[in-house]
Short mmCIF file of C-alpha atoms and ligand atoms in Angstrom, two decimals:
data_model
loop_
_atom_site.label_atom_id
_atom_site.label_comp_id
_atom_site.label_asym_id
_atom_site.label_seq_id
_atom_site.Cartn_x
_atom_site.Cartn_y
_atom_site.Cartn_z
CA UNK A 1 -0.01 0.07 -0.01
CA UNK A 2 3.01 2.34 0.72
CA UNK A 3 4.04 2.08 -2.89
CA UNK A 4 0.59 3.09 -4.01
CA UNK A 5 0.85 6.18 -1.82
CA UNK A 6 4.12 6.96 -3.10
CA UNK A 7 2.97 6.84 -6.76
CA UNK A 8 -0.13 8.77 -5.86
CA UNK A 9 1.94 11.48 -4.39
CA UNK A 10 4.07 11.62 -7.71
CA UNK A 11 0.84 11.85 -9.64
CA UNK A 12 -0.33 14.71 -7.51
CA UNK A 13 2.87 16.72 -8.02
CA UNK A 14 2.86 16.10 -11.81
CA UNK A 15 -0.72 17.09 -12.08
CA UNK A 16 -0.77 19.93 -9.84
CA UNK A 17 -0.58 22.57 -12.71
CA UNK A 18 -3.49 20.96 -14.54
CA UNK A 19 -6.37 21.03 -12.06
CA UNK A 20 -9.15 20.76 -14.90
CA UNK A 21 -7.47 17.74 -16.59
CA UNK A 22 -8.44 14.04 -15.95
CA UNK A 23 -5.64 11.45 -15.76
CA UNK A 24 -6.51 8.49 -17.95
CA UNK A 25 -3.58 6.48 -17.96
CA UNK A 26 -0.54 6.25 -15.50
CA UNK A 27 2.68 4.33 -16.58
CA UNK A 28 5.20 3.11 -13.94
CA UNK A 29 8.48 1.38 -13.99
CA UNK A 30 9.22 -0.90 -11.04
CA UNK A 31 12.47 -2.69 -10.37
CA UNK A 32 12.24 -6.39 -9.24
CA UNK A 33 13.89 -5.78 -5.88
CA UNK A 34 10.63 -3.75 -4.89
CA UNK A 35 8.97 -7.24 -4.93
CA UNK A 36 5.75 -5.88 -6.28
CA UNK A 37 3.25 -8.14 -7.69
CA UNK A 38 1.70 -6.28 -10.53
CA UNK A 39 -1.89 -7.76 -9.97
CA UNK A 40 -1.66 -6.79 -6.47
CA UNK A 41 -0.35 -3.21 -7.21
CA UNK A 42 -3.20 -2.79 -9.55
CA UNK A 43 -5.75 -4.04 -7.10
CA UNK A 44 -4.44 -1.71 -4.50
CA UNK A 45 -4.28 1.11 -6.66
CA UNK A 46 -7.94 0.63 -8.03
CA UNK A 47 -9.08 0.50 -4.26
CA UNK A 48 -7.00 3.67 -3.34
CA UNK A 49 -8.52 5.85 -6.25
CA UNK A 50 -12.00 5.09 -5.93
CA UNK A 51 -14.28 8.04 -5.68
CA UNK A 52 -11.24 10.37 -6.05
CA UNK A 53 -10.57 12.36 -9.32
CA UNK A 54 -8.24 9.16 -10.39
CA UNK A 55 -11.21 6.90 -10.27
CA UNK A 56 -11.10 4.90 -13.63
CA UNK A 57 -7.62 5.86 -14.53
CA UNK A 58 -5.69 2.88 -15.88
CA UNK A 59 -2.30 1.85 -14.46
CA UNK A 60 0.39 0.11 -16.70
CA UNK A 61 3.30 -1.55 -14.76
CA UNK A 62 6.58 -2.21 -16.50
CA UNK A 63 8.81 -4.38 -14.34
CA UNK A 64 12.40 -4.07 -14.60
CA UNK A 65 14.82 -7.04 -13.82
CA UNK A 66 17.52 -6.56 -11.12
CA UNK A 67 21.02 -6.29 -12.32
CA UNK A 68 24.16 -5.91 -10.46
CA UNK A 69 27.95 -5.40 -11.48
CA UNK A 70 30.69 -7.36 -9.75
CA UNK A 71 33.19 -4.99 -7.94
CA UNK A 72 35.99 -7.49 -8.51
CA UNK A 73 35.70 -8.64 -12.04
CA UNK A 74 33.01 -6.29 -13.47
CA UNK A 75 30.63 -8.88 -14.60
CA UNK A 76 27.05 -7.66 -15.02
CA UNK A 77 24.59 -10.28 -13.91
CA UNK A 78 21.03 -10.80 -13.07
CA UNK A 79 20.12 -10.75 -9.32
CA UNK A 80 17.49 -13.26 -8.32
CA UNK A 81 15.88 -13.77 -5.12
CA UNK A 82 18.21 -10.80 -3.62
CA UNK A 83 21.42 -12.99 -4.11
CA UNK A 84 23.95 -10.49 -5.02
CA UNK A 85 26.98 -13.01 -5.31
CA UNK A 86 28.97 -12.79 -8.65
CA UNK A 87 28.28 -16.02 -10.70
CA UNK A 88 31.48 -16.01 -12.37
CA UNK A 89 34.27 -15.12 -9.37
CA UNK A 90 32.02 -15.77 -6.47
CA UNK A 91 32.61 -12.17 -4.90
CA UNK A 92 29.85 -10.75 -2.73
CA UNK A 93 30.72 -7.10 -3.17
CA UNK A 94 28.42 -5.74 -6.27
CA UNK A 95 26.84 -2.59 -7.30
CA UNK A 96 23.17 -2.46 -7.99
CA UNK A 97 22.55 -1.21 -11.45
CA UNK A 98 18.79 -1.68 -11.83
CA UNK A 99 16.10 -3.30 -9.70
CA UNK A 100 15.26 -0.41 -7.11
CA UNK A 101 13.16 1.68 -9.42
CA UNK A 102 9.89 3.21 -8.45
CA UNK A 103 9.29 5.82 -11.06
CA UNK A 104 6.31 7.42 -12.71
CA UNK A 105 7.33 7.24 -16.65
CA UNK A 106 4.36 8.98 -18.00
CA UNK A 107 0.78 10.32 -17.60
CA UNK A 108 -2.01 10.73 -20.01
CA UNK A 109 -4.40 13.56 -19.42
CA UNK A 110 -7.44 14.45 -21.13
ZN1 ZN B 1 32.83 -11.27 -10.16
#
């Protein structure tokens, strides 16, 4: 639910200058490490916007896989189940490249 709140806050900020416009479509990008189930997010979103100006608005969810880069051998690898060990050299130190996103990528207004 807190993710929905964070998204709605972003929507409110983006639409502040357009009080007469209706939001028809919201597109978001969510990294795999957020552990969001799209169906659950859509369900919570629909419940949260009911009887608000955003009622009836569509939510499109784009999920990004998590990737990290090994600090030792520089290999870029997919992070699965929060497992950050390098599959090539076994090092545990790595930098997260993607996976933590929670971004509003676009809004369609009418
Ligand atoms: Zn490595």
